[in-house]
């Protein structure tokens, strides 16, 4: 190992000290202790509100039939953890078939949104054509329309196209989201025009500038669009409930609703089904979180 490699931690510490010394020299002051305590207390409260229900569901799903889930004071940790509830869920309903249908819908939604939103966003941000501003306003207005107000029209359209009771009919209305298009537009707008002008002088056409310059610069926003598209399709309940009637095509959210309606007294099974539905979202976000946070910054500020 080289001396330069060994010296990196020392250089990093020196850099951090210099930033701290400069901050204090400029008149900066550390916040009072009570403010720090209050800040961390608020963070703990928010953590309990947001993560607490998930931890409680996870705990309930791991409790056996002989353990009281309504005990007071409540017990978060199961005395004898078991996975029998997950096995019973798979025995009572075809949960893995439902999960496969949801995965097909979610992956198709991710693919169509990533490709379609990227193309539309690049056109709105970088190409000059008549009516570009009007098209941008149309996407903004589309976000203001409640889904419930157009869901009947969507159902009639799917019926006329013969796509009722198909997974294609579930995917089609949400294949390109207006929010995703606007996210991609903002991300592409942040790319300096000088880079594309240089490529244009070198003879690159619009497609080459899009694939070789623009797309590599907005990988983070593409990850954000992929996460939003996957979560929206995976969690959607109302539209699949309306358009699907054959149990073999049911998505996971509809299948778990049948579990809750039939076995409402056994909250352990309901909790196990909930964890099965949430687990893929946690894995997805954990895999793409570094791209997600970078992508939020790409489209946040223009210029």
Coordinates of C-alpha atoms in Angstrom, one line a residue:
X1 CA 0.0 0.0 0.0
X2 CA 1.4 3.4 -1.0
X3 CA 2.2 6.2 1.4
X4 CA -0.3 8.4 -0.5
X5 CA -3.1 5.9 0.3
X6 CA -2.1 5.8 4.0
X7 CA -2.0 9.6 4.2
X8 CA -5.6 10.0 2.9
X9 CA -7.4 9.7 6.4
X10 CA -5.0 12.3 7.8
X11 CA -5.7 14.6 4.9
X12 CA -9.5 14.1 5.4
X13 CA -9.2 15.0 9.1
X14 CA -7.1 18.0 8.3
X15 CA -9.7 19.2 5.8
X16 CA -12.5 18.7 8.3
X17 CA -10.6 20.7 10.9
X18 CA -9.9 23.5 8.5
X19 CA -13.6 23.8 7.6
X20 CA -14.5 23.8 11.3
X21 CA -11.9 26.4 12.1
X22 CA -12.9 28.6 9.2
X23 CA -16.6 28.4 10.3
X24 CA -15.7 29.5 13.9
X25 CA -13.4 32.2 12.7
X26 CA -16.2 33.7 10.6
X27 CA -18.3 34.1 13.7
X28 CA -20.2 30.9 13.4
X29 CA -21.6 29.5 16.7
X30 CA -22.7 26.0 17.6
X31 CA -26.4 25.8 18.4
X32 CA -27.4 25.6 22.1
X33 CA -27.7 22.2 23.7
X34 CA -31.4 22.6 24.3
X35 CA -31.9 23.1 20.5
X36 CA -30.0 20.0 19.7
X37 CA -32.0 18.0 22.3
X38 CA -35.2 19.3 20.9
X39 CA -34.1 18.6 17.3
X40 CA -33.3 14.9 18.1
X41 CA -36.6 14.5 20.1
X42 CA -38.6 15.7 17.1
X43 CA -36.6 13.3 14.9
X44 CA -37.4 10.4 17.3
X45 CA -41.1 11.4 17.3
X46 CA -41.2 11.4 13.5
X47 CA -39.4 8.1 13.4
X48 CA -41.9 6.5 15.8
X49 CA -44.8 7.9 13.7
X50 CA -43.5 6.7 10.4
X51 CA -41.7 3.5 11.3
X52 CA -43.7 2.4 14.4
X53 CA -46.7 1.0 12.5
X54 CA -44.4 -1.1 10.3
X55 CA -42.5 -2.5 13.2
X56 CA -45.8 -3.3 15.0
X57 CA -47.0 -5.2 11.9
X58 CA -43.7 -7.1 11.6
X59 CA -44.0 -8.0 15.3
X60 CA -47.6 -9.2 14.9
X61 CA -46.7 -11.3 11.9
X62 CA -44.1 -13.2 13.9
X63 CA -46.3 -13.9 16.9
X64 CA -47.7 -17.4 17.3
X65 CA -51.3 -18.4 17.9
X66 CA -50.7 -18.7 21.7
X67 CA -49.3 -15.2 22.1
X68 CA -51.7 -12.4 22.9
X69 CA -51.3 -9.5 20.4
X70 CA -53.6 -7.3 22.4
X71 CA -51.7 -7.5 25.7
X72 CA -51.1 -4.3 27.8
X73 CA -48.6 -3.0 28.0
X74 CA -48.0 -4.0 24.4
X75 CA -45.0 -6.2 23.6
X76 CA -43.0 -5.3 20.5
X77 CA -40.7 -8.3 20.6
X78 CA -42.4 -11.7 20.1
X79 CA -41.7 -14.2 22.9
X80 CA -41.4 -17.1 20.5
X81 CA -41.0 -15.8 16.9
X82 CA -42.4 -18.0 14.2
X83 CA -42.9 -17.9 10.4
X84 CA -46.1 -20.0 10.5
X85 CA -48.3 -17.0 9.7
X86 CA -46.5 -16.5 6.3
X87 CA -47.0 -20.2 5.5
X88 CA -50.7 -20.0 6.3
X89 CA -51.1 -16.9 4.1
X90 CA -49.6 -18.9 1.2
X91 CA -52.0 -21.8 2.0
X92 CA -55.1 -19.6 2.2
X93 CA -54.7 -17.5 -0.9
X94 CA -52.3 -17.8 -3.9
X95 CA -50.2 -14.9 -2.6
X96 CA -47.2 -15.7 -4.8
X97 CA -49.3 -15.7 -8.0
X98 CA -50.7 -12.3 -6.9
X99 CA -47.2 -11.1 -6.2
X100 CA -46.1 -12.2 -9.6
X101 CA -48.9 -10.3 -11.3
X102 CA -48.0 -7.2 -9.3
X103 CA -44.4 -7.6 -10.3
X104 CA -45.3 -7.8 -14.0
X105 CA -47.4 -4.7 -13.7
X106 CA -44.8 -2.8 -11.7
X107 CA -41.9 -3.6 -14.0
X108 CA -43.9 -2.7 -17.1
X109 CA -44.9 0.6 -15.4
X110 CA -41.2 1.3 -14.6
X111 CA -40.1 0.6 -18.2
X112 CA -42.8 2.7 -19.8
X113 CA -42.4 5.6 -17.4
X114 CA -38.6 5.6 -17.6
X115 CA -38.5 5.5 -21.4
X116 CA -41.6 7.7 -22.0
X117 CA -40.8 10.3 -19.4
X118 CA -37.2 10.6 -20.5
X119 CA -38.2 11.2 -24.1
X120 CA -41.0 13.6 -23.3
X121 CA -38.9 15.4 -20.7
X122 CA -36.0 15.9 -23.1
X123 CA -38.3 17.2 -25.8
X124 CA -39.8 19.7 -23.4
X125 CA -36.4 20.9 -22.0
X126 CA -34.1 20.8 -25.0
X127 CA -35.9 20.8 -28.3
X128 CA -37.5 23.9 -29.8
X129 CA -40.9 23.4 -31.4
X130 CA -44.1 25.3 -31.6
X131 CA -46.4 24.8 -28.6
X132 CA -43.7 23.6 -26.2
X133 CA -44.8 25.9 -23.4
X134 CA -48.4 24.9 -23.9
X135 CA -47.4 21.2 -23.7
X136 CA -45.6 21.8 -20.4
X137 CA -48.7 23.6 -19.0
X138 CA -50.8 20.6 -20.1
X139 CA -48.6 18.2 -18.0
X140 CA -48.9 20.5 -15.0
X141 CA -52.7 20.6 -15.4
X142 CA -52.9 16.9 -15.7
X143 CA -51.4 16.6 -12.2
X144 CA -54.3 18.7 -10.9
X145 CA -57.0 16.3 -12.2
X146 CA -58.2 13.8 -9.5
X147 CA -57.9 10.2 -10.6
X148 CA -61.4 9.4 -9.4
X149 CA -62.9 12.0 -11.8
X150 CA -61.6 10.2 -14.9
X151 CA -61.6 6.6 -13.7
X152 CA -65.0 5.8 -15.3
X153 CA -63.7 7.2 -18.6
X154 CA -60.6 5.0 -18.3
X155 CA -62.7 2.0 -17.6
X156 CA -64.9 2.7 -20.7
X157 CA -61.8 3.1 -22.8
X158 CA -60.3 -0.2 -21.7
X159 CA -63.6 -1.9 -22.4
X160 CA -63.8 -0.5 -25.9
X161 CA -60.2 -1.7 -26.5
X162 CA -61.0 -5.1 -25.2
X163 CA -58.4 -4.8 -22.4
X164 CA -60.8 -5.4 -19.4
X165 CA -59.6 -8.1 -17.1
X166 CA -56.0 -8.0 -18.4
X167 CA -52.8 -6.8 -16.9
X168 CA -52.3 -4.6 -20.0
X169 CA -55.4 -2.8 -19.0
X170 CA -54.0 -2.2 -15.5
X171 CA -50.7 -0.8 -16.9
X172 CA -51.9 1.3 -19.8
X173 CA -53.5 4.3 -17.9
X174 CA -50.4 4.9 -15.8
X175 CA -47.7 4.0 -18.4
X176 CA -46.4 7.6 -18.4
X177 CA -47.0 9.9 -15.4
X178 CA -47.2 13.7 -15.7
X179 CA -45.1 14.1 -12.6
X180 CA -42.4 11.9 -14.0
X181 CA -42.3 13.9 -17.2
X182 CA -41.9 17.1 -15.3
X183 CA -39.1 15.6 -13.1
X184 CA -37.2 14.6 -16.2
X185 CA -37.8 18.0 -17.8
X186 CA -36.3 19.8 -14.8
X187 CA -33.3 17.4 -14.7
X188 CA -32.6 17.9 -18.5
X189 CA -32.9 21.7 -18.1
X190 CA -30.0 21.7 -15.6
X191 CA -27.6 20.4 -18.2
X192 CA -25.4 23.2 -19.5
X193 CA -26.3 24.1 -23.1
X194 CA -22.7 24.5 -24.0
X195 CA -22.1 20.8 -23.8
X196 CA -24.9 20.0 -26.3
X197 CA -23.7 22.9 -28.5
X198 CA -20.2 21.4 -28.7
X199 CA -21.7 18.0 -29.6
X200 CA -23.9 19.7 -32.2
X201 CA -20.8 21.3 -33.8
X202 CA -19.1 17.9 -33.8
X203 CA -22.0 16.6 -35.9
X204 CA -24.2 14.8 -33.2
X205 CA -27.8 14.7 -34.0
X206 CA -30.7 15.0 -31.5
X207 CA -30.8 11.3 -30.7
X208 CA -27.1 11.0 -30.2
X209 CA -27.1 14.1 -27.9
X210 CA -30.0 12.5 -25.9
X211 CA -28.5 9.0 -25.5
X212 CA -24.8 10.0 -25.1
X213 CA -24.9 13.3 -23.2
X214 CA -28.3 13.9 -21.6
X215 CA -29.2 10.5 -20.3
X216 CA -25.9 9.8 -18.5
X217 CA -26.2 13.1 -16.7
X218 CA -29.6 12.4 -15.2
X219 CA -29.2 8.8 -13.9
X220 CA -30.3 9.9 -10.4
X221 CA -33.6 11.4 -11.7
X222 CA -34.2 8.2 -13.7
X223 CA -33.8 6.2 -10.5
X224 CA -36.4 8.6 -8.8
X225 CA -38.8 8.0 -11.7
X226 CA -38.3 4.2 -11.5
X227 CA -39.0 4.2 -7.7
X228 CA -42.1 6.3 -8.0
X229 CA -43.4 4.2 -10.9
X230 CA -42.8 1.0 -9.1
X231 CA -44.3 2.1 -5.9
X232 CA -47.4 3.6 -7.6
X233 CA -48.0 0.4 -9.6
X234 CA -47.3 -2.0 -6.7
X235 CA -49.5 -0.1 -4.2
X236 CA -52.4 0.7 -6.5
X237 CA -55.7 -0.8 -5.4
X238 CA -58.6 1.1 -6.8
X239 CA -57.8 0.8 -10.6
X240 CA -56.9 -3.0 -10.5
X241 CA -60.1 -3.6 -8.4
X242 CA -62.2 -2.0 -11.1
X243 CA -60.6 -3.4 -14.3
X244 CA -59.9 -7.0 -13.1
X245 CA -62.5 -9.6 -12.5
X246 CA -60.6 -12.9 -12.9
X247 CA -58.8 -14.1 -9.8
X248 CA -55.9 -15.4 -11.8
X249 CA -55.1 -11.8 -12.8
X250 CA -55.5 -10.3 -9.4
X251 CA -52.6 -8.2 -8.1
X252 CA -51.3 -8.5 -4.6
X253 CA -53.2 -5.6 -3.1
X254 CA -56.5 -7.1 -4.2
X255 CA -55.6 -10.5 -3.1
X256 CA -54.6 -9.3 0.4
X257 CA -58.0 -7.5 0.6
X258 CA -59.7 -10.9 0.2
X259 CA -57.5 -12.2 3.0
X260 CA -58.6 -9.4 5.3
X261 CA -62.2 -9.8 4.5
X262 CA -62.4 -13.5 5.0
X263 CA -60.1 -13.8 8.0
X264 CA -60.5 -10.5 9.7
X265 CA -60.3 -11.9 13.2
X266 CA -56.8 -13.3 12.6
X267 CA -54.7 -10.2 12.6
X268 CA -51.5 -12.2 12.5
X269 CA -52.3 -13.4 8.9
X270 CA -53.2 -9.8 7.9
X271 CA -50.0 -8.5 9.3
X272 CA -48.0 -11.3 7.5
X273 CA -49.7 -10.4 4.2
X274 CA -48.9 -6.7 4.7
X275 CA -45.2 -7.5 5.3
X276 CA -45.1 -9.6 2.1
X277 CA -46.5 -6.6 0.2
X278 CA -44.1 -4.0 1.7
X279 CA -40.9 -6.1 1.6
X280 CA -40.3 -5.5 -2.2
X281 CA -40.6 -1.8 -1.8
X282 CA -38.0 -1.7 1.0
X283 CA -35.6 -3.8 -1.0
X284 CA -36.1 -1.5 -4.0
X285 CA -35.5 1.7 -2.1
X286 CA -32.5 0.2 -0.3
X287 CA -30.9 -0.7 -3.6
X288 CA -31.5 2.7 -5.3
X289 CA -31.4 5.1 -2.3
X290 CA -28.0 6.6 -3.3
X291 CA -29.4 7.3 -6.8
X292 CA -32.7 8.5 -5.4
X293 CA -31.1 11.3 -3.2
X294 CA -28.8 12.3 -6.0
X295 CA -31.8 12.5 -8.4
X296 CA -33.8 14.7 -6.0
X297 CA -31.1 17.3 -6.3
X298 CA -30.7 17.1 -10.1
X299 CA -34.2 18.4 -10.8
X300 CA -34.6 20.6 -7.7
X301 CA -32.9 23.8 -8.8
X302 CA -32.6 25.1 -12.4
X303 CA -29.4 26.6 -13.6

